[in-house]
PDB file of C-alpha atoms in Angstrom:
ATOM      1  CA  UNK A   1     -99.114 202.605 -89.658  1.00 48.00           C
ATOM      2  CA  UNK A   2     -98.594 198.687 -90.534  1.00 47.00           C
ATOM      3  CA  UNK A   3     -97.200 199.780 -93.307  1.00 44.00           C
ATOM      4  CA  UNK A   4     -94.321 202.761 -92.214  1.00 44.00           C
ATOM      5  CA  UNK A   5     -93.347 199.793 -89.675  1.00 43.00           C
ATOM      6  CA  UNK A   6     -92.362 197.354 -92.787  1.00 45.00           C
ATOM      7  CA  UNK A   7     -90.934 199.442 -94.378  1.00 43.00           C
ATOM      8  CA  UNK A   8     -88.657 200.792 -91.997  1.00 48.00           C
ATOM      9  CA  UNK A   9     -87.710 197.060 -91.032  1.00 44.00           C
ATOM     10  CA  UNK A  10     -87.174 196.580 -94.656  1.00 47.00           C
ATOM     11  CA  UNK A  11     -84.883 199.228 -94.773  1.00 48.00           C
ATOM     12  CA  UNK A  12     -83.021 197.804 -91.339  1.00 46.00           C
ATOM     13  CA  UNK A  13     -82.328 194.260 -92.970  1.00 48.00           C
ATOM     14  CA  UNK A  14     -81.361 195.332 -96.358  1.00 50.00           C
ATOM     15  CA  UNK A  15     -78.948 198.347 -94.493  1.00 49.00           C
ATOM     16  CA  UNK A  16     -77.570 195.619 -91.882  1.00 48.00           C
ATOM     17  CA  UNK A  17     -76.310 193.660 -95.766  1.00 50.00           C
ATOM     18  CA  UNK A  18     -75.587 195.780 -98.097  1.00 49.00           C
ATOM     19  CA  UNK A  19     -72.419 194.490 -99.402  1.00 53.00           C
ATOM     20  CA  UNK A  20     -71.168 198.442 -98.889  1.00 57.00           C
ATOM     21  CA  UNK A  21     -70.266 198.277 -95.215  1.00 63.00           C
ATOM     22  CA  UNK A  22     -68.221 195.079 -94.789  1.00 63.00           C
ATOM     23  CA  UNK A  23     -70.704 193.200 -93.330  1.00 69.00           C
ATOM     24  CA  UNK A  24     -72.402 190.487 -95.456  1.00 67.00           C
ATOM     25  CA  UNK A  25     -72.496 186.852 -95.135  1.00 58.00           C
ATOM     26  CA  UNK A  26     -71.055 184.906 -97.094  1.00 63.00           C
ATOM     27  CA  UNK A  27     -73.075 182.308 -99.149  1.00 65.00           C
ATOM     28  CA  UNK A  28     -74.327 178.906 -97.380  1.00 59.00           C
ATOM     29  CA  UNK A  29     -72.232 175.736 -98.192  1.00 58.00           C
ATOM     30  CA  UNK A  30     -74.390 172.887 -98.685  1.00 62.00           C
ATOM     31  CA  UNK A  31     -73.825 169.870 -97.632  1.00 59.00           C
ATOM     32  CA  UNK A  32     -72.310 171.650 -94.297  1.00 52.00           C
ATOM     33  CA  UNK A  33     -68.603 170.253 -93.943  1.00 52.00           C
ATOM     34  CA  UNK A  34     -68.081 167.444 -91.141  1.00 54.00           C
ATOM     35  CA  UNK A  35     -66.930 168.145 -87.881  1.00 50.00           C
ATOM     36  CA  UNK A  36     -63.293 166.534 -86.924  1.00 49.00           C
ATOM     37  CA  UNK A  37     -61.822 166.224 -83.735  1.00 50.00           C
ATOM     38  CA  UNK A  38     -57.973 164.842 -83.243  1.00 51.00           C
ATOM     39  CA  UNK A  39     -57.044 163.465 -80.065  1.00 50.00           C
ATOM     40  CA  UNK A  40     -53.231 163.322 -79.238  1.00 52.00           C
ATOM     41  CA  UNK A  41     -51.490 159.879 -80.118  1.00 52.00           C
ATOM     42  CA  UNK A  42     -50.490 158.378 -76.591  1.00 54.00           C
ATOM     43  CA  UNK A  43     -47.828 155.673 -76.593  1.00 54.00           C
ATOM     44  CA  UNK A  44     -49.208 152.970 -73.728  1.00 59.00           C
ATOM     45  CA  UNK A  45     -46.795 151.879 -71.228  1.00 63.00           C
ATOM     46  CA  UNK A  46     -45.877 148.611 -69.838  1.00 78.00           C
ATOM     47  CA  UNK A  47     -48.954 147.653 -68.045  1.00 92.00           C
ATOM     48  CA  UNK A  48     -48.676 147.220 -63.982  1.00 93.00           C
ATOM     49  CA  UNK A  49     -47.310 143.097 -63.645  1.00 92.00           C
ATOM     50  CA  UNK A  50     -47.412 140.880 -60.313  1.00 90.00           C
ATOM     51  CA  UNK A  51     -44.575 138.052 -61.208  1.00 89.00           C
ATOM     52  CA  UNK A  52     -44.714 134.233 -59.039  1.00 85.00           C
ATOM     53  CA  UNK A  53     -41.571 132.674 -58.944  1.00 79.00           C
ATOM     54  CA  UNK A  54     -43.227 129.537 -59.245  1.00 77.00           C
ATOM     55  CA  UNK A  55     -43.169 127.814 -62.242  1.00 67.00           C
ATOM     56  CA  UNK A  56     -45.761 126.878 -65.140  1.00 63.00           C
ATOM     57  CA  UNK A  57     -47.159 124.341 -62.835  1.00 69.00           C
ATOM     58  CA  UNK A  58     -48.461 127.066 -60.926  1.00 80.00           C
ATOM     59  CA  UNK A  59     -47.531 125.078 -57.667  1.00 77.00           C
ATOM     60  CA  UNK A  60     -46.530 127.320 -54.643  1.00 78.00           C
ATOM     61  CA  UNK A  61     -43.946 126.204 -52.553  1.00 74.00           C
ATOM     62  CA  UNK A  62     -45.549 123.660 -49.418  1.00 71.00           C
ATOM     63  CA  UNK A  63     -42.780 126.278 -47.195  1.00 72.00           C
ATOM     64  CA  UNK A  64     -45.710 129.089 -48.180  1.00 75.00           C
ATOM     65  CA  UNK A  65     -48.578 126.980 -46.200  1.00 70.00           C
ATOM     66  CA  UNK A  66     -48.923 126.803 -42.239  1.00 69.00           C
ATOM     67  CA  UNK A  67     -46.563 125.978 -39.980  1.00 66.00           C
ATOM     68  CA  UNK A  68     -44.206 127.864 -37.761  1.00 64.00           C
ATOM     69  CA  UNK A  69     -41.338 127.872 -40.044  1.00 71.00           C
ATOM     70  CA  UNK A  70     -44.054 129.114 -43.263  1.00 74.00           C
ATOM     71  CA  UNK A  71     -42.693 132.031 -45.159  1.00 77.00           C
ATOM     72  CA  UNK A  72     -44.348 134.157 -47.506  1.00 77.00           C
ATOM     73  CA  UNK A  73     -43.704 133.895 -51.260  1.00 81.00           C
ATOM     74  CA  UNK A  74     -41.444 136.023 -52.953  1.00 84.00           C
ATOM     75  CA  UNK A  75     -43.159 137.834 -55.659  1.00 88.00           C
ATOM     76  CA  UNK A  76     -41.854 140.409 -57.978  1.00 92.00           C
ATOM     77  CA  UNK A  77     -43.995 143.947 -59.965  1.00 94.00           C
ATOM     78  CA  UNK A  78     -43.412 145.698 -62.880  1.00 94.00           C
ATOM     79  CA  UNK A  79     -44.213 148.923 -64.315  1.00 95.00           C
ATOM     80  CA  UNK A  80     -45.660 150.578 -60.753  1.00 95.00           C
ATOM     81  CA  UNK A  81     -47.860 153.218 -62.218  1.00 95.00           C
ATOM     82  CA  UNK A  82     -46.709 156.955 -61.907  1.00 94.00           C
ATOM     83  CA  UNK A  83     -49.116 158.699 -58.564  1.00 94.00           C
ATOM     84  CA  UNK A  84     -48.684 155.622 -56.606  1.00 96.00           C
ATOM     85  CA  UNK A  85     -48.363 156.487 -52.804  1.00 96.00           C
ATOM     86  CA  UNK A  86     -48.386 153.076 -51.624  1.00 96.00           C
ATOM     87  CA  UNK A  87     -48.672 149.651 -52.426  1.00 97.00           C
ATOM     88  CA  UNK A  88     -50.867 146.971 -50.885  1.00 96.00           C
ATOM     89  CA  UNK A  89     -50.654 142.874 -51.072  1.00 94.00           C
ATOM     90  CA  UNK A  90     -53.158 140.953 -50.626  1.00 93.00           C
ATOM     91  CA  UNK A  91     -53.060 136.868 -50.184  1.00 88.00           C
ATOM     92  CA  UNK A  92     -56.552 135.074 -50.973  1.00 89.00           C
ATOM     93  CA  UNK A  93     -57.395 131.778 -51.095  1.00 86.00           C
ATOM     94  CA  UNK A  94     -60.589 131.071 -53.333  1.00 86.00           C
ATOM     95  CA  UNK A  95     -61.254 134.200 -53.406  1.00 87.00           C
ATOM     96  CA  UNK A  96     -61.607 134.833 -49.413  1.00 89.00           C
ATOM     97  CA  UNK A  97     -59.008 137.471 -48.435  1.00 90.00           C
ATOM     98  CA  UNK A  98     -56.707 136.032 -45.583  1.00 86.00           C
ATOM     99  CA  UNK A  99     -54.100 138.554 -44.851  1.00 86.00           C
ATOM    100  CA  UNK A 100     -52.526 142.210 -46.564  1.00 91.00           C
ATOM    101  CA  UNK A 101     -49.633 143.515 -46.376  1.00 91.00           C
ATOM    102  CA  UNK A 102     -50.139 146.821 -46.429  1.00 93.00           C
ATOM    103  CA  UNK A 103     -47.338 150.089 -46.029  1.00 93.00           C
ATOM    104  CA  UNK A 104     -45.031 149.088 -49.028  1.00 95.00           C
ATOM    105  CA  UNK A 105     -43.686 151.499 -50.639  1.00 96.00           C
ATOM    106  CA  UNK A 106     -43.639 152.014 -54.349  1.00 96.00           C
ATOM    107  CA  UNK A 107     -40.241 152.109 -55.311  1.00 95.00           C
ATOM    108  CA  UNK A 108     -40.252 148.494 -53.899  1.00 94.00           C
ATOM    109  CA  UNK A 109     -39.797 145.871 -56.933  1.00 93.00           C
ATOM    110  CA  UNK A 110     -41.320 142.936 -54.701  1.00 93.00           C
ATOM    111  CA  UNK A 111     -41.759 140.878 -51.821  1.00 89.00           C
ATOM    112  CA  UNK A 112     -38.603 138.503 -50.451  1.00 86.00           C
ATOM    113  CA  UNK A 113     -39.268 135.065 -49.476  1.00 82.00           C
ATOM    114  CA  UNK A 114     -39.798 135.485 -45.815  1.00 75.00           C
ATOM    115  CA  UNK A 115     -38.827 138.754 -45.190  1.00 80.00           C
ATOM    116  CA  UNK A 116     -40.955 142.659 -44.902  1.00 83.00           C
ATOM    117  CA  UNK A 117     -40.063 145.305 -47.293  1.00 88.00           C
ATOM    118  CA  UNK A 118     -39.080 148.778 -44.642  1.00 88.00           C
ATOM    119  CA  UNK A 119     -41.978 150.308 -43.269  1.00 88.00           C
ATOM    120  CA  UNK A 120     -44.583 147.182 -44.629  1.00 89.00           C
ATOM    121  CA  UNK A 121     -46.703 145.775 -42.170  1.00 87.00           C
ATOM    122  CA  UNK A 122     -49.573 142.759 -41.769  1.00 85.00           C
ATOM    123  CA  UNK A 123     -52.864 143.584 -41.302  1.00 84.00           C
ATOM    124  CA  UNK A 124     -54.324 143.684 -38.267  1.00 73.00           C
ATOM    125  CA  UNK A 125     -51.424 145.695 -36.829  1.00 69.00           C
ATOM    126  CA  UNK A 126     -49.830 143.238 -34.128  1.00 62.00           C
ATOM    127  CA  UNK A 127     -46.127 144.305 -32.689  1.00 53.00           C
ATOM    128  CA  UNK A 128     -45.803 140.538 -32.049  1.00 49.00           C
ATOM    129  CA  UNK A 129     -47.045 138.866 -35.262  1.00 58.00           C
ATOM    130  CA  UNK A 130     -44.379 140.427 -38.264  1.00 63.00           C
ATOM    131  CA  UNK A 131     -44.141 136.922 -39.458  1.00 64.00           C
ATOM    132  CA  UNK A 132     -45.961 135.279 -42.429  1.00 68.00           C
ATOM    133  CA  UNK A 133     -49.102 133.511 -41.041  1.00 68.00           C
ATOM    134  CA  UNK A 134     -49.135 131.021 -43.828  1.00 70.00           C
ATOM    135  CA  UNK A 135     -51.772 130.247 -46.211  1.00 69.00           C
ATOM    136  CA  UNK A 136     -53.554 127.136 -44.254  1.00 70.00           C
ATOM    137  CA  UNK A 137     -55.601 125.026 -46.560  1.00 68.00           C
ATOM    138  CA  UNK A 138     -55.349 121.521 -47.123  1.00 65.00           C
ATOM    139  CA  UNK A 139     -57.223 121.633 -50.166  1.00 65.00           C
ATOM    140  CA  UNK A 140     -54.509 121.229 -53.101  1.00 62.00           C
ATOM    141  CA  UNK A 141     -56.801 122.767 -55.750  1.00 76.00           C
ATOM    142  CA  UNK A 142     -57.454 125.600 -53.664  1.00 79.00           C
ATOM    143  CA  UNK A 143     -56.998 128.855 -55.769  1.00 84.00           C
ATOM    144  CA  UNK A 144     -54.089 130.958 -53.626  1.00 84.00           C
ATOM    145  CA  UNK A 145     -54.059 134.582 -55.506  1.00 88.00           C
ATOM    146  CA  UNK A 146     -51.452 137.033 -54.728  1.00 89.00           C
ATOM    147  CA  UNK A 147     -53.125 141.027 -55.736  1.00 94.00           C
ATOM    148  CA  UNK A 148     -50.844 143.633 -55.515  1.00 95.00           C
ATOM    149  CA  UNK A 149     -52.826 146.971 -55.524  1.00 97.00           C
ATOM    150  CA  UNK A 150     -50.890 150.515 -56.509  1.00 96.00           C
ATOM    151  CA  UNK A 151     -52.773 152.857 -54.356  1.00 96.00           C
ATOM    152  CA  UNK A 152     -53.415 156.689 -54.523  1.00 95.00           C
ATOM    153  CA  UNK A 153     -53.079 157.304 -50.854  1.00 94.00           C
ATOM    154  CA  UNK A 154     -51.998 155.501 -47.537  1.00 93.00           C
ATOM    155  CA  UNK A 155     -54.247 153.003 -46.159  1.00 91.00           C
ATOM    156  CA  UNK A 156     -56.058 154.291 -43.137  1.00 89.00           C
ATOM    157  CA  UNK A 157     -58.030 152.086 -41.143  1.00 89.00           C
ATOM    158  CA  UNK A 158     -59.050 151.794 -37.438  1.00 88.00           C
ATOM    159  CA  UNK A 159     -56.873 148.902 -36.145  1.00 84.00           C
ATOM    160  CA  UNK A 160     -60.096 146.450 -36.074  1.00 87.00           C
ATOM    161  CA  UNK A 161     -60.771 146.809 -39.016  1.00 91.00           C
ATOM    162  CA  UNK A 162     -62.008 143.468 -40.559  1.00 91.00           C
ATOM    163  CA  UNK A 163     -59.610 141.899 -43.241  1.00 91.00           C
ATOM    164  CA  UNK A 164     -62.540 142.169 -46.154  1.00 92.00           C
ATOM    165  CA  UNK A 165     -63.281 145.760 -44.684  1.00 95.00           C
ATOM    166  CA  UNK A 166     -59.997 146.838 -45.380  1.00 95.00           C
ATOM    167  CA  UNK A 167     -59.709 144.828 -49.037  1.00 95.00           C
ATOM    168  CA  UNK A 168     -63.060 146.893 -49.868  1.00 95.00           C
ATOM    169  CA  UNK A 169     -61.416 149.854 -49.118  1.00 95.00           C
ATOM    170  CA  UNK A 170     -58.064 149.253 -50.478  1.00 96.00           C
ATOM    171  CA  UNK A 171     -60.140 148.577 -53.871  1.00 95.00           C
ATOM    172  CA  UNK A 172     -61.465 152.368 -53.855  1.00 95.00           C
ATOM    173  CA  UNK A 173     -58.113 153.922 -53.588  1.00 95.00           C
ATOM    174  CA  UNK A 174     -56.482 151.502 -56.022  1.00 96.00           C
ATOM    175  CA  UNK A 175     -55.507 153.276 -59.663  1.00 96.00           C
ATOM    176  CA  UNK A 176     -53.565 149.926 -60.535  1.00 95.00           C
ATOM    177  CA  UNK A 177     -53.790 145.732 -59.745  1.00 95.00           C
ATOM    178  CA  UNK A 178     -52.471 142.692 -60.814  1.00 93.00           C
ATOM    179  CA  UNK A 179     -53.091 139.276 -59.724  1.00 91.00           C
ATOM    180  CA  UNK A 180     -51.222 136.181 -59.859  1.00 89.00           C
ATOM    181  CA  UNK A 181     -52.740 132.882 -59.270  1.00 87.00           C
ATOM    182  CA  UNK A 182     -51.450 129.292 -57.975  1.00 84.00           C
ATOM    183  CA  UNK A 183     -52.183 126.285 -55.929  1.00 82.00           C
ATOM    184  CA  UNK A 184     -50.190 124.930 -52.918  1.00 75.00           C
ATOM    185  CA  UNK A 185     -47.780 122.137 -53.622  1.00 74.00           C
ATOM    186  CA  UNK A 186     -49.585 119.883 -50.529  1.00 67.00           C
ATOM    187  CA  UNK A 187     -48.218 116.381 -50.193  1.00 62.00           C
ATOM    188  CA  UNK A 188     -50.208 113.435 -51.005  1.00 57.00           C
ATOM    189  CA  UNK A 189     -51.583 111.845 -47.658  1.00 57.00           C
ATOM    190  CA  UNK A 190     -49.455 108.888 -46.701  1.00 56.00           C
TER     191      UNK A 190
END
């Protein structure tokens, strides 16, 4: 019985290649050839850019610090990547996020000295605050950092929504940022 059973497998495998019926393998190439992959040449683009007007110095105006007559500084962007909904500012100083502009949109090349771009606003919401708040440090060595953030979507936050709340989530919807640092040209004391 063993027997009729290998010999009728026998018969199978040498039937299934025969070179007769088209269906033989062709011989094994040794060493097997290397796999290649190509991935499509991209060209990059000009990367996303946050410009200060200030000069190599890196001092920032003294008109950008406190004060009731303080205006923001006028910064400029390049290269706003493509799927940006929005765009966010956001003024630190050391580090510690003071206020955002948030609601600009992306066809905007930058921020005028003292003046909103159309639909911007400063976070918290306030009807009566649309001014620049000033950065407020006496400290003259003080890192002031200017981040504008391309974002995916629209910010939405509840309107007490802490300042380094809303930074953390700003930073989650952000496909693009670029930072520009300075110090503030204080005055010596007299």
């Amino acid at each position: 019985m063993r027997l009729v059973v290998a010999v009728s497998v026998a018969a199978v495998l040498s039937g299934a290649c025969s070179s007769g019926d088209g269906r033989t393998l062709p011989p094994a190439v040794e060493p097997l050839p290397a796999t290649t992959t190509t991935t499509p040449a991209t060209v990059p683009g000009p990367s996303f850019r946050v410009i200060s007007p200030w000069g190599s110095d890196g001092l920032v105006p003294a008109r950008s610090g406190c004060g009731t007559d303080a205006a923001a500084p006028a910064v400029s962007w390049t290269a706003v990547p493509d799927g940006t909904a929005e765009l966010a500012v956001v003024f630190s100083v050391d580090g510690s996020p003071q206020e955002v502009l948030v609601g600009i949109d992306p066809a905007a090349a930058g921020l005028t000295e003292g003046a909103l771009p159309p639909g911007s606003f400063w976070w918290p919401p306030s009807e009566t605050e649309a001014r620049w708040p000033g950065w407020c440090t006496d400290d003259g060595d003080a890192d002031l950092q200017i981040t504008v953030y391309a974002l995916n979507q629209q910010v939405e936050a509840a309107d007490d929504t802490a300042v380094t709340e809303l930074v953390g989530m700003i930073a989650l919807i952000a496909i693009a940022q670029a930072t520009v640092i300075g110090q503030l040209d204080v005055p010596p004391p007299t």
